[in-house]
Amino acid sequence: MLGPDFENIVRLLSRMPGIGSRSARRIVLHMLDNKDNMMLPLAESLQKAAIDIQNCQDCHTLDTSSPCHICAAMTRDRSLLCIVENVADLWALERTGSYKGLYHVLGGTLSALDGVSPDDLHIPHLITRLDELQTQELIIALNATVEGQTTAHYITDCVKGRDIKITRLARGVPIGSALDYLDDNTLVTALDSRSAM
Amino acid sequence: MLGPDFENIVRLLSRMPGIGSRSARRIVLHMLDNKDNMMLPLAESLQKAAIDIQNCQDCHTLDTSSPCHICAAMTRDRSLLCIVENVADLWALERTGSYKGLYHVLGGTLSALDGVSPDDLHIPHLITRLDELQTQELIIALNATVEGQTTAHYITDCVKGRDIKITRLARGVPIGSALDYLDDNTLVTALDSRSAM
């Protein structure tokens, strides 16, 4: 018998994105074969990271300090605020290295089906920040999905009346992609928003 | 910044079977969103399991006790010994509930390419066990791959001369499978080993 801890690890791992119960078992077996250089260091790092990593009080991203290193950086353009759905999206934008403003992580998108209301997201805090920071441009970088766009429209309505320029990411053909493989909606959007060469 | 522990978790997770660095990041984010009911319990269980779960001194499977619950069970048929490559294969056989003998986990298969020699596996110990247990039938349940069969032949040679019946799992058409999708080797084997109805 492998005991309750083994079953607990399998149960917890199989609740992670992309891992089923069969691969969870394979992973635990792999770890048990490498206890000293995999299983125990992982346990230790998980414990430390759970304590050290917190949500930033300002933008709600994850960081070892609050305010996070982006909010605290004096070199960032504080007149720009970019709204993202989650931390992974913030990282994707940061990886490009071409955005130098601040962020605001919503923590999800509005969804009547899943019962996510504006108060469940960080939308009230967003409004407060916009006033405090005297933001000049608000970039909405939400997913081009129904939920993302519903949320984008809701936020636009909330911000309306303030002297803030609201923009969103451009829609069109992804770089490197073949037209043949694109969905019709993307192609129609790209055609409508065509630009002069 | 997320600190060295975050990077350490991502690095360790992405070395697990079936997890890449991108999914490792997604998993850690998911855990950071569920620290109290996911991340910390996982850390604790990993630590406990790493201490509690050991290899059985007899059959080399993983268990909280050594000898394991299979080797220690008085109800199992001690005249039967089944050789498997790894613990996952042992579990697969146990799940069927139709085998009541003992096991011997080799811990891999012979491979000249990867430099795995008989001494790296538990083959010398297998021979000792066969004599101690006075095994009457040795079932070779290794994968039907080149490495598995090389290992099977090597073991057969080692055991030769003893009064032990050596068997292997049957080859043929898997239950529920369509002939059209089977590879040629399986079909040829199934045809050669056809049985009377």
PDB file of N, CA and C in Angstrom, chain A residues 1-3 5-6 8-9 12-13 15-19 22-23 25-27 29-33 35 37-54 62-65 69 87-88 91 95, chain B residues 1-3 5-6 8-9 12-13 15-19 22 25-27 29-33 35 37-54 62-65 69 87-88 91 95:
ATOM      1  N   MET A   1       0.843  -1.195   0.000  1.00  0.00           N
ATOM      2  CA  MET A   1       0.000   0.000   0.000  1.00  0.00           C
ATOM      3  C   MET A   1       0.879   1.246   0.000  1.00  0.00           C
ATOM      4  N   LEU A   2       0.436   2.272  -0.679  1.00  0.00           N
ATOM      5  CA  LEU A   2       1.265   3.463  -0.801  1.00  0.00           C
ATOM      6  C   LEU A   2       0.829   4.582   0.135  1.00  0.00           C
ATOM      7  N   GLY A   3      -0.216   4.357   0.898  1.00  0.00           N
ATOM      8  CA  GLY A   3      -0.573   5.303   1.945  1.00  0.00           C
ATOM      9  C   GLY A   3      -1.373   6.495   1.455  1.00  0.00           C
ATOM     10  N   ASP A   5      -0.799   9.725   1.668  1.00  0.00           N
ATOM     11  CA  ASP A   5      -0.073  10.844   1.052  1.00  0.00           C
ATOM     12  C   ASP A   5       0.094  10.646  -0.443  1.00  0.00           C
ATOM     13  N   PHE A   6       0.358   9.394  -0.828  1.00  0.00           N
ATOM     14  CA  PHE A   6       0.477   9.099  -2.253  1.00  0.00           C
ATOM     15  C   PHE A   6      -0.824   9.441  -2.973  1.00  0.00           C
ATOM     16  N   ASN A   8      -3.114  11.392  -2.016  1.00  0.00           N
ATOM     17  CA  ASN A   8      -3.327  12.829  -1.928  1.00  0.00           C
ATOM     18  C   ASN A   8      -2.555  13.580  -3.024  1.00  0.00           C
ATOM     19  N   ILE A   9      -1.314  13.174  -3.255  1.00  0.00           N
ATOM     20  CA  ILE A   9      -0.506  13.803  -4.305  1.00  0.00           C
ATOM     21  C   ILE A   9      -1.161  13.575  -5.662  1.00  0.00           C
ATOM     22  N   LEU A  12      -4.301  15.762  -5.954  1.00  0.00           N
ATOM     23  CA  LEU A  12      -3.992  17.184  -6.140  1.00  0.00           C
ATOM     24  C   LEU A  12      -3.406  17.446  -7.527  1.00  0.00           C
ATOM     25  N   LEU A  13      -2.469  16.573  -7.944  1.00  0.00           N
ATOM     26  CA  LEU A  13      -1.837  16.770  -9.256  1.00  0.00           C
ATOM     27  C   LEU A  13      -2.866  16.651 -10.376  1.00  0.00           C
ATOM     28  N   ARG A  15      -5.757  17.590 -10.440  1.00  0.00           N
ATOM     29  CA  ARG A  15      -6.601  18.779 -10.550  1.00  0.00           C
ATOM     30  C   ARG A  15      -5.867  19.934 -11.222  1.00  0.00           C
ATOM     31  N   MET A  16      -4.602  19.738 -11.556  1.00  0.00           N
ATOM     32  CA  MET A  16      -3.827  20.787 -12.240  1.00  0.00           C
ATOM     33  C   MET A  16      -4.201  20.818 -13.727  1.00  0.00           C
ATOM     34  N   PRO A  17      -4.065  21.985 -14.364  1.00  0.00           N
ATOM     35  CA  PRO A  17      -4.413  22.046 -15.788  1.00  0.00           C
ATOM     36  C   PRO A  17      -3.539  21.114 -16.618  1.00  0.00           C
ATOM     37  N   GLY A  18      -4.194  20.295 -17.441  1.00  0.00           N
ATOM     38  CA  GLY A  18      -3.456  19.443 -18.377  1.00  0.00           C
ATOM     39  C   GLY A  18      -2.979  18.122 -17.804  1.00  0.00           C
ATOM     40  N   ILE A  19      -3.278  17.837 -16.522  1.00  0.00           N
ATOM     41  CA  ILE A  19      -2.839  16.571 -15.928  1.00  0.00           C
ATOM     42  C   ILE A  19      -4.061  15.738 -15.551  1.00  0.00           C
ATOM     43  N   ARG A  22      -4.061   9.451 -14.684  1.00  0.00           N
ATOM     44  CA  ARG A  22      -3.056   8.524 -15.148  1.00  0.00           C
ATOM     45  C   ARG A  22      -1.679   9.201 -15.236  1.00  0.00           C
ATOM     46  N   SER A  23      -1.637  10.436 -15.771  1.00  0.00           N
ATOM     47  CA  SER A  23      -0.335  11.104 -15.850  1.00  0.00           C
ATOM     48  C   SER A  23       0.118  11.549 -14.466  1.00  0.00           C
ATOM     49  N   ARG A  25      -0.193   9.802 -11.767  1.00  0.00           N
ATOM     50  CA  ARG A  25       0.489   8.626 -11.223  1.00  0.00           C
ATOM     51  C   ARG A  25       1.883   8.461 -11.811  1.00  0.00           C
ATOM     52  N   ARG A  26       1.985   8.679 -13.131  1.00  0.00           N
ATOM     53  CA  ARG A  26       3.301   8.573 -13.775  1.00  0.00           C
ATOM     54  C   ARG A  26       4.276   9.591 -13.187  1.00  0.00           C
ATOM     55  N   ILE A  27       3.743  10.803 -12.926  1.00  0.00           N
ATOM     56  CA  ILE A  27       4.593  11.858 -12.380  1.00  0.00           C
ATOM     57  C   ILE A  27       5.071  11.492 -10.976  1.00  0.00           C
ATOM     58  N   LEU A  29       5.412   8.520  -9.688  1.00  0.00           N
ATOM     59  CA  LEU A  29       6.398   7.438  -9.803  1.00  0.00           C
ATOM     60  C   LEU A  29       7.757   7.996 -10.185  1.00  0.00           C
ATOM     61  N   HIS A  30       7.741   8.945 -11.150  1.00  0.00           N
ATOM     62  CA  HIS A  30       8.980   9.569 -11.592  1.00  0.00           C
ATOM     63  C   HIS A  30       9.649  10.293 -10.423  1.00  0.00           C
ATOM     64  N   MET A  31       8.830  10.964  -9.599  1.00  0.00           N
ATOM     65  CA  MET A  31       9.395  11.684  -8.460  1.00  0.00           C
ATOM     66  C   MET A  31       9.951  10.718  -7.420  1.00  0.00           C
ATOM     67  N   LEU A  32       9.232   9.605  -7.179  1.00  0.00           N
ATOM     68  CA  LEU A  32       9.699   8.637  -6.178  1.00  0.00           C
ATOM     69  C   LEU A  32      11.026   7.994  -6.599  1.00  0.00           C
ATOM     70  N   ASP A  33      11.286   7.979  -7.912  1.00  0.00           N
ATOM     71  CA  ASP A  33      12.571   7.471  -8.399  1.00  0.00           C
ATOM     72  C   ASP A  33      13.675   8.501  -8.229  1.00  0.00           C
ATOM     73  N   LYS A  35      13.898  11.014  -5.494  1.00  0.00           N
ATOM     74  CA  LYS A  35      13.469  11.708  -4.278  1.00  0.00           C
ATOM     75  C   LYS A  35      14.354  12.895  -3.936  1.00  0.00           C
ATOM     76  N   ASN A  37      16.740  14.624  -5.638  1.00  0.00           N
ATOM     77  CA  ASN A  37      16.974  15.778  -6.509  1.00  0.00           C
ATOM     78  C   ASN A  37      15.713  16.247  -7.208  1.00  0.00           C
ATOM     79  N   MET A  38      14.536  15.730  -6.813  1.00  0.00           N
ATOM     80  CA  MET A  38      13.306  16.177  -7.443  1.00  0.00           C
ATOM     81  C   MET A  38      12.173  16.338  -6.428  1.00  0.00           C
ATOM     82  N   MET A  39      11.832  15.267  -5.727  1.00  0.00           N
ATOM     83  CA  MET A  39      10.637  15.283  -4.879  1.00  0.00           C
ATOM     84  C   MET A  39      10.813  16.214  -3.675  1.00  0.00           C
ATOM     85  N   LEU A  40      11.914  16.052  -2.934  1.00  0.00           N
ATOM     86  CA  LEU A  40      12.110  16.868  -1.736  1.00  0.00           C
ATOM     87  C   LEU A  40      12.384  18.336  -2.074  1.00  0.00           C
ATOM     88  N   PRO A  41      13.249  18.632  -3.095  1.00  0.00           N
ATOM     89  CA  PRO A  41      13.421  20.045  -3.465  1.00  0.00           C
ATOM     90  C   PRO A  41      12.116  20.685  -3.919  1.00  0.00           C
ATOM     91  N   LEU A  42      11.261  19.916  -4.618  1.00  0.00           N
ATOM     92  CA  LEU A  42       9.983  20.455  -5.076  1.00  0.00           C
ATOM     93  C   LEU A  42       9.100  20.797  -3.883  1.00  0.00           C
ATOM     94  N   ALA A  43       9.040  19.870  -2.909  1.00  0.00           N
ATOM     95  CA  ALA A  43       8.226  20.114  -1.709  1.00  0.00           C
ATOM     96  C   ALA A  43       8.686  21.384  -1.004  1.00  0.00           C
ATOM     97  N   GLU A  44      10.004  21.525  -0.887  1.00  0.00           N
ATOM     98  CA  GLU A  44      10.564  22.681  -0.177  1.00  0.00           C
ATOM     99  C   GLU A  44      10.255  23.984  -0.908  1.00  0.00           C
ATOM    100  N   SER A  45      10.462  23.970  -2.244  1.00  0.00           N
ATOM    101  CA  SER A  45      10.223  25.187  -3.020  1.00  0.00           C
ATOM    102  C   SER A  45       8.747  25.565  -3.027  1.00  0.00           C
ATOM    103  N   LEU A  46       7.864  24.559  -3.066  1.00  0.00           N
ATOM    104  CA  LEU A  46       6.429  24.845  -3.042  1.00  0.00           C
ATOM    105  C   LEU A  46       6.066  25.558  -1.748  1.00  0.00           C
ATOM    106  N   GLN A  47       6.613  25.051  -0.649  1.00  0.00           N
ATOM    107  CA  GLN A  47       6.317  25.615   0.654  1.00  0.00           C
ATOM    108  C   GLN A  47       6.821  27.063   0.747  1.00  0.00           C
ATOM    109  N   LYS A  48       8.061  27.272   0.296  1.00  0.00           N
ATOM    110  CA  LYS A  48       8.643  28.622   0.365  1.00  0.00           C
ATOM    111  C   LYS A  48       7.902  29.581  -0.545  1.00  0.00           C
ATOM    112  N   ALA A  49       7.633  29.128  -1.783  1.00  0.00           N
ATOM    113  CA  ALA A  49       6.967  30.009  -2.754  1.00  0.00           C
ATOM    114  C   ALA A  49       5.572  30.383  -2.275  1.00  0.00           C
ATOM    115  N   ALA A  50       4.869  29.431  -1.637  1.00  0.00           N
ATOM    116  CA  ALA A  50       3.516  29.712  -1.155  1.00  0.00           C
ATOM    117  C   ALA A  50       3.542  30.835  -0.123  1.00  0.00           C
ATOM    118  N   ILE A  51       4.628  30.908   0.620  1.00  0.00           N
ATOM    119  CA  ILE A  51       4.733  31.971   1.631  1.00  0.00           C
ATOM    120  C   ILE A  51       5.232  33.269   0.989  1.00  0.00           C
ATOM    121  N   ASP A  52       6.239  33.161   0.128  1.00  0.00           N
ATOM    122  CA  ASP A  52       6.905  34.357  -0.405  1.00  0.00           C
ATOM    123  C   ASP A  52       6.093  35.099  -1.459  1.00  0.00           C
ATOM    124  N   ILE A  53       5.406  34.348  -2.324  1.00  0.00           N
ATOM    125  CA  ILE A  53       4.754  34.985  -3.465  1.00  0.00           C
ATOM    126  C   ILE A  53       3.342  35.435  -3.103  1.00  0.00           C
ATOM    127  N   GLN A  54       3.080  36.710  -3.261  1.00  0.00           N
ATOM    128  CA  GLN A  54       1.790  37.288  -2.899  1.00  0.00           C
ATOM    129  C   GLN A  54       1.253  38.099  -4.079  1.00  0.00           C
ATOM    130  N   LEU A  62       1.346  38.506  -9.401  1.00  0.00           N
ATOM    131  CA  LEU A  62       2.050  37.759  -8.364  1.00  0.00           C
ATOM    132  C   LEU A  62       3.492  38.238  -8.288  1.00  0.00           C
ATOM    133  N   ASP A  63       3.995  38.426  -7.084  1.00  0.00           N
ATOM    134  CA  ASP A  63       5.363  38.897  -6.916  1.00  0.00           C
ATOM    135  C   ASP A  63       5.820  38.601  -5.494  1.00  0.00           C
ATOM    136  N   THR A  64       7.132  38.592  -5.303  1.00  0.00           N
ATOM    137  CA  THR A  64       7.642  38.384  -3.942  1.00  0.00           C
ATOM    138  C   THR A  64       7.536  39.658  -3.114  1.00  0.00           C
ATOM    139  N   SER A  65       7.282  40.801  -3.776  1.00  0.00           N
ATOM    140  CA  SER A  65       7.100  42.037  -3.014  1.00  0.00           C
ATOM    141  C   SER A  65       5.785  42.694  -3.423  1.00  0.00           C
ATOM    142  N   HIS A  69       7.460  44.458  -8.635  1.00  0.00           N
ATOM    143  CA  HIS A  69       8.615  45.153  -9.219  1.00  0.00           C
ATOM    144  C   HIS A  69       8.214  46.035 -10.395  1.00  0.00           C
ATOM    145  N   VAL A  87      -2.352  36.654 -14.738  1.00  0.00           N
ATOM    146  CA  VAL A  87      -0.907  36.846 -14.629  1.00  0.00           C
ATOM    147  C   VAL A  87      -0.178  36.296 -15.854  1.00  0.00           C
ATOM    148  N   ALA A  88      -0.673  35.184 -16.399  1.00  0.00           N
ATOM    149  CA  ALA A  88      -0.023  34.589 -17.571  1.00  0.00           C
ATOM    150  C   ALA A  88      -0.058  35.557 -18.751  1.00  0.00           C
ATOM    151  N   TRP A  91       2.560  38.197 -18.232  1.00  0.00           N
ATOM    152  CA  TRP A  91       3.881  37.669 -18.588  1.00  0.00           C
ATOM    153  C   TRP A  91       4.081  37.652 -20.093  1.00  0.00           C
ATOM    154  N   ARG A  95       7.092  39.523 -21.841  1.00  0.00           N
ATOM    155  CA  ARG A  95       8.091  38.795 -22.633  1.00  0.00           C
ATOM    156  C   ARG A  95       8.446  39.555 -23.903  1.00  0.00           C
TER     157      ARG A  95
ATOM    158  N   MET B   1       9.283  40.360  -9.550  1.00  0.00           N
ATOM    159  CA  MET B   1      10.074  39.139  -9.613  1.00  0.00           C
ATOM    160  C   MET B   1       9.473  38.042  -8.740  1.00  0.00           C
ATOM    161  N   LEU B   2       9.547  36.809  -9.223  1.00  0.00           N
ATOM    162  CA  LEU B   2       8.896  35.730  -8.491  1.00  0.00           C
ATOM    163  C   LEU B   2       9.876  34.900  -7.673  1.00  0.00           C
ATOM    164  N   GLY B   3      11.149  35.261  -7.743  1.00  0.00           N
ATOM    165  CA  GLY B   3      12.119  34.613  -6.865  1.00  0.00           C
ATOM    166  C   GLY B   3      12.604  33.270  -7.352  1.00  0.00           C
ATOM    167  N   ASP B   5      12.542  30.303  -5.926  1.00  0.00           N
ATOM    168  CA  ASP B   5      11.712  29.126  -5.673  1.00  0.00           C
ATOM    169  C   ASP B   5      10.719  28.892  -6.800  1.00  0.00           C
ATOM    170  N   PHE B   6      10.163  29.989  -7.308  1.00  0.00           N
ATOM    171  CA  PHE B   6       9.241  29.871  -8.435  1.00  0.00           C
ATOM    172  C   PHE B   6       9.939  29.209  -9.622  1.00  0.00           C
ATOM    173  N   ASN B   8      12.521  27.417  -9.606  1.00  0.00           N
ATOM    174  CA  ASN B   8      12.886  26.055  -9.235  1.00  0.00           C
ATOM    175  C   ASN B   8      11.711  25.095  -9.430  1.00  0.00           C
ATOM    176  N   ILE B   9      10.513  25.545  -9.032  1.00  0.00           N
ATOM    177  CA  ILE B   9       9.320  24.705  -9.210  1.00  0.00           C
ATOM    178  C   ILE B   9       9.080  24.455 -10.695  1.00  0.00           C
ATOM    179  N   LEU B  12      11.683  22.019 -12.034  1.00  0.00           N
ATOM    180  CA  LEU B  12      11.450  20.638 -11.592  1.00  0.00           C
ATOM    181  C   LEU B  12      10.209  20.051 -12.254  1.00  0.00           C
ATOM    182  N   LEU B  13       9.132  20.835 -12.307  1.00  0.00           N
ATOM    183  CA  LEU B  13       7.893  20.327 -12.915  1.00  0.00           C
ATOM    184  C   LEU B  13       8.086  20.015 -14.393  1.00  0.00           C
ATOM    185  N   ARG B  15      10.507  18.843 -15.788  1.00  0.00           N
ATOM    186  CA  ARG B  15      11.262  17.601 -16.001  1.00  0.00           C
ATOM    187  C   ARG B  15      10.388  16.364 -15.781  1.00  0.00           C
ATOM    188  N   MET B  16       9.126  16.584 -15.375  1.00  0.00           N
ATOM    189  CA  MET B  16       8.218  15.453 -15.172  1.00  0.00           C
ATOM    190  C   MET B  16       7.692  14.955 -16.525  1.00  0.00           C
ATOM    191  N   PRO B  17       7.331  13.665 -16.602  1.00  0.00           N
ATOM    192  CA  PRO B  17       6.833  13.155 -17.882  1.00  0.00           C
ATOM    193  C   PRO B  17       5.564  13.881 -18.321  1.00  0.00           C
ATOM    194  N   GLY B  18       5.551  14.372 -19.551  1.00  0.00           N
ATOM    195  CA  GLY B  18       4.340  14.981 -20.116  1.00  0.00           C
ATOM    196  C   GLY B  18       4.145  16.442 -19.775  1.00  0.00           C
ATOM    197  N   ILE B  19       5.085  17.066 -19.049  1.00  0.00           N
ATOM    198  CA  ILE B  19       4.952  18.479 -18.711  1.00  0.00           C
ATOM    199  C   ILE B  19       6.092  19.272 -19.342  1.00  0.00           C
ATOM    200  N   ARG B  22       5.999  25.481 -20.479  1.00  0.00           N
ATOM    201  CA  ARG B  22       4.824  26.331 -20.553  1.00  0.00           C
ATOM    202  C   ARG B  22       3.710  25.795 -19.641  1.00  0.00           C
ATOM    203  N   ARG B  25       4.500  26.379 -15.975  1.00  0.00           N
ATOM    204  CA  ARG B  25       4.134  27.721 -15.506  1.00  0.00           C
ATOM    205  C   ARG B  25       2.643  27.829 -15.226  1.00  0.00           C
ATOM    206  N   ARG B  26       1.841  27.257 -16.113  1.00  0.00           N
ATOM    207  CA  ARG B  26       0.388  27.290 -15.907  1.00  0.00           C
ATOM    208  C   ARG B  26       0.022  26.567 -14.610  1.00  0.00           C
ATOM    209  N   ILE B  27       0.704  25.449 -14.362  1.00  0.00           N
ATOM    210  CA  ILE B  27       0.412  24.674 -13.151  1.00  0.00           C
ATOM    211  C   ILE B  27       0.768  25.477 -11.899  1.00  0.00           C
ATOM    212  N   LEU B  29       0.945  28.724 -11.568  1.00  0.00           N
ATOM    213  CA  LEU B  29      -0.034  29.804 -11.414  1.00  0.00           C
ATOM    214  C   LEU B  29      -1.315  29.293 -10.785  1.00  0.00           C
ATOM    215  N   HIS B  30      -1.741  28.119 -11.272  1.00  0.00           N
ATOM    216  CA  HIS B  30      -2.954  27.513 -10.736  1.00  0.00           C
ATOM    217  C   HIS B  30      -2.788  27.208  -9.239  1.00  0.00           C
ATOM    218  N   MET B  31      -1.598  26.746  -8.880  1.00  0.00           N
ATOM    219  CA  MET B  31      -1.344  26.430  -7.475  1.00  0.00           C
ATOM    220  C   MET B  31      -1.302  27.707  -6.642  1.00  0.00           C
ATOM    221  N   LEU B  32      -0.684  28.757  -7.168  1.00  0.00           N
ATOM    222  CA  LEU B  32      -0.598  30.014  -6.412  1.00  0.00           C
ATOM    223  C   LEU B  32      -1.980  30.617  -6.178  1.00  0.00           C
ATOM    224  N   ASP B  33      -2.926  30.285  -7.059  1.00  0.00           N
ATOM    225  CA  ASP B  33      -4.306  30.741  -6.853  1.00  0.00           C
ATOM    226  C   ASP B  33      -5.018  29.906  -5.793  1.00  0.00           C
ATOM    227  N   LYS B  35      -3.435  28.328  -2.835  1.00  0.00           N
ATOM    228  CA  LYS B  35      -2.332  27.980  -1.934  1.00  0.00           C
ATOM    229  C   LYS B  35      -2.764  27.038  -0.823  1.00  0.00           C
ATOM    230  N   ASN B  37      -5.520  25.113  -0.292  1.00  0.00           N
ATOM    231  CA  ASN B  37      -6.102  23.787  -0.504  1.00  0.00           C
ATOM    232  C   ASN B  37      -5.412  23.015  -1.616  1.00  0.00           C
ATOM    233  N   MET B  38      -4.288  23.521  -2.114  1.00  0.00           N
ATOM    234  CA  MET B  38      -3.589  22.809  -3.171  1.00  0.00           C
ATOM    235  C   MET B  38      -2.070  22.825  -2.964  1.00  0.00           C
ATOM    236  N   MET B  39      -1.492  24.025  -2.938  1.00  0.00           N
ATOM    237  CA  MET B  39      -0.034  24.143  -2.947  1.00  0.00           C
ATOM    238  C   MET B  39       0.590  23.623  -1.642  1.00  0.00           C
ATOM    239  N   LEU B  40       0.093  24.100  -0.512  1.00  0.00           N
ATOM    240  CA  LEU B  40       0.685  23.681   0.764  1.00  0.00           C
ATOM    241  C   LEU B  40       0.391  22.210   1.089  1.00  0.00           C
ATOM    242  N   PRO B  41      -0.857  21.725   0.864  1.00  0.00           N
ATOM    243  CA  PRO B  41      -1.079  20.286   1.085  1.00  0.00           C
ATOM    244  C   PRO B  41      -0.196  19.417   0.188  1.00  0.00           C
ATOM    245  N   LEU B  42       0.027  19.881  -1.058  1.00  0.00           N
ATOM    246  CA  LEU B  42       0.870  19.107  -1.972  1.00  0.00           C
ATOM    247  C   LEU B  42       2.304  19.040  -1.447  1.00  0.00           C
ATOM    248  N   ALA B  43       2.814  20.190  -0.994  1.00  0.00           N
ATOM    249  CA  ALA B  43       4.181  20.242  -0.451  1.00  0.00           C
ATOM    250  C   ALA B  43       4.320  19.279   0.724  1.00  0.00           C
ATOM    251  N   GLU B  44       3.313  19.301   1.597  1.00  0.00           N
ATOM    252  CA  GLU B  44       3.378  18.460   2.801  1.00  0.00           C
ATOM    253  C   GLU B  44       3.331  16.973   2.440  1.00  0.00           C
ATOM    254  N   SER B  45       2.393  16.627   1.503  1.00  0.00           N
ATOM    255  CA  SER B  45       2.274  15.220   1.120  1.00  0.00           C
ATOM    256  C   SER B  45       3.511  14.719   0.397  1.00  0.00           C
ATOM    257  N   LEU B  46       4.119  15.585  -0.411  1.00  0.00           N
ATOM    258  CA  LEU B  46       5.338  15.197  -1.122  1.00  0.00           C
ATOM    259  C   LEU B  46       6.433  14.853  -0.120  1.00  0.00           C
ATOM    260  N   GLN B  47       6.549  15.712   0.887  1.00  0.00           N
ATOM    261  CA  GLN B  47       7.582  15.515   1.896  1.00  0.00           C
ATOM    262  C   GLN B  47       7.352  14.210   2.672  1.00  0.00           C
ATOM    263  N   LYS B  48       6.093  13.994   3.102  1.00  0.00           N
ATOM    264  CA  LYS B  48       5.787  12.779   3.867  1.00  0.00           C
ATOM    265  C   LYS B  48       5.971  11.531   3.016  1.00  0.00           C
ATOM    266  N   ALA B  49       5.454  11.589   1.753  1.00  0.00           N
ATOM    267  CA  ALA B  49       5.530  10.411   0.887  1.00  0.00           C
ATOM    268  C   ALA B  49       6.983  10.062   0.575  1.00  0.00           C
ATOM    269  N   ALA B  50       7.834  11.095   0.412  1.00  0.00           N
ATOM    270  CA  ALA B  50       9.241  10.845   0.100  1.00  0.00           C
ATOM    271  C   ALA B  50       9.909  10.083   1.234  1.00  0.00           C
ATOM    272  N   ILE B  51       9.446  10.309   2.458  1.00  0.00           N
ATOM    273  CA  ILE B  51      10.024   9.608   3.607  1.00  0.00           C
ATOM    274  C   ILE B  51       9.380   8.229   3.770  1.00  0.00           C
ATOM    275  N   ASP B  52       8.047   8.177   3.634  1.00  0.00           N
ATOM    276  CA  ASP B  52       7.308   6.941   3.941  1.00  0.00           C
ATOM    277  C   ASP B  52       7.458   5.860   2.882  1.00  0.00           C
ATOM    278  N   ILE B  53       7.472   6.275   1.600  1.00  0.00           N
ATOM    279  CA  ILE B  53       7.420   5.264   0.541  1.00  0.00           C
ATOM    280  C   ILE B  53       8.831   4.822   0.154  1.00  0.00           C
ATOM    281  N   GLN B  54       9.069   3.531   0.260  1.00  0.00           N
ATOM    282  CA  GLN B  54      10.388   2.970  -0.022  1.00  0.00           C
ATOM    283  C   GLN B  54      10.247   1.807  -0.995  1.00  0.00           C
ATOM    284  N   LEU B  62       7.248  -0.126  -4.941  1.00  0.00           N
ATOM    285  CA  LEU B  62       7.169   0.953  -3.959  1.00  0.00           C
ATOM    286  C   LEU B  62       6.068   0.644  -2.957  1.00  0.00           C
ATOM    287  N   ASP B  63       6.350   0.887  -1.689  1.00  0.00           N
ATOM    288  CA  ASP B  63       5.358   0.616  -0.653  1.00  0.00           C
ATOM    289  C   ASP B  63       5.762   1.345   0.622  1.00  0.00           C
ATOM    290  N   THR B  64       4.786   1.533   1.513  1.00  0.00           N
ATOM    291  CA  THR B  64       5.117   2.173   2.784  1.00  0.00           C
ATOM    292  C   THR B  64       5.771   1.188   3.741  1.00  0.00           C
ATOM    293  N   SER B  65       5.705  -0.112   3.412  1.00  0.00           N
ATOM    294  CA  SER B  65       6.398  -1.082   4.261  1.00  0.00           C
ATOM    295  C   SER B  65       7.309  -1.946   3.409  1.00  0.00           C
ATOM    296  N   HIS B  69       3.186  -5.005   0.825  1.00  0.00           N
ATOM    297  CA  HIS B  69       1.978  -5.741   1.225  1.00  0.00           C
ATOM    298  C   HIS B  69       1.736  -6.965   0.347  1.00  0.00           C
ATOM    299  N   VAL B  87       7.115  -0.273 -11.684  1.00  0.00           N
ATOM    300  CA  VAL B  87       6.008  -0.294 -10.736  1.00  0.00           C
ATOM    301  C   VAL B  87       4.667  -0.055 -11.441  1.00  0.00           C
ATOM    302  N   ALA B  88       4.662   0.805 -12.465  1.00  0.00           N
ATOM    303  CA  ALA B  88       3.418   1.090 -13.186  1.00  0.00           C
ATOM    304  C   ALA B  88       2.875  -0.184 -13.835  1.00  0.00           C
ATOM    305  N   TRP B  91       1.266  -2.301 -11.200  1.00  0.00           N
ATOM    306  CA  TRP B  91      -0.075  -1.777 -10.887  1.00  0.00           C
ATOM    307  C   TRP B  91      -1.087  -2.183 -11.950  1.00  0.00           C
ATOM    308  N   ARG B  95      -4.372  -4.220 -11.058  1.00  0.00           N
ATOM    309  CA  ARG B  95      -5.709  -3.668 -11.327  1.00  0.00           C
ATOM    310  C   ARG B  95      -6.639  -4.737 -11.901  1.00  0.00           C
TER     311      ARG B  95
END
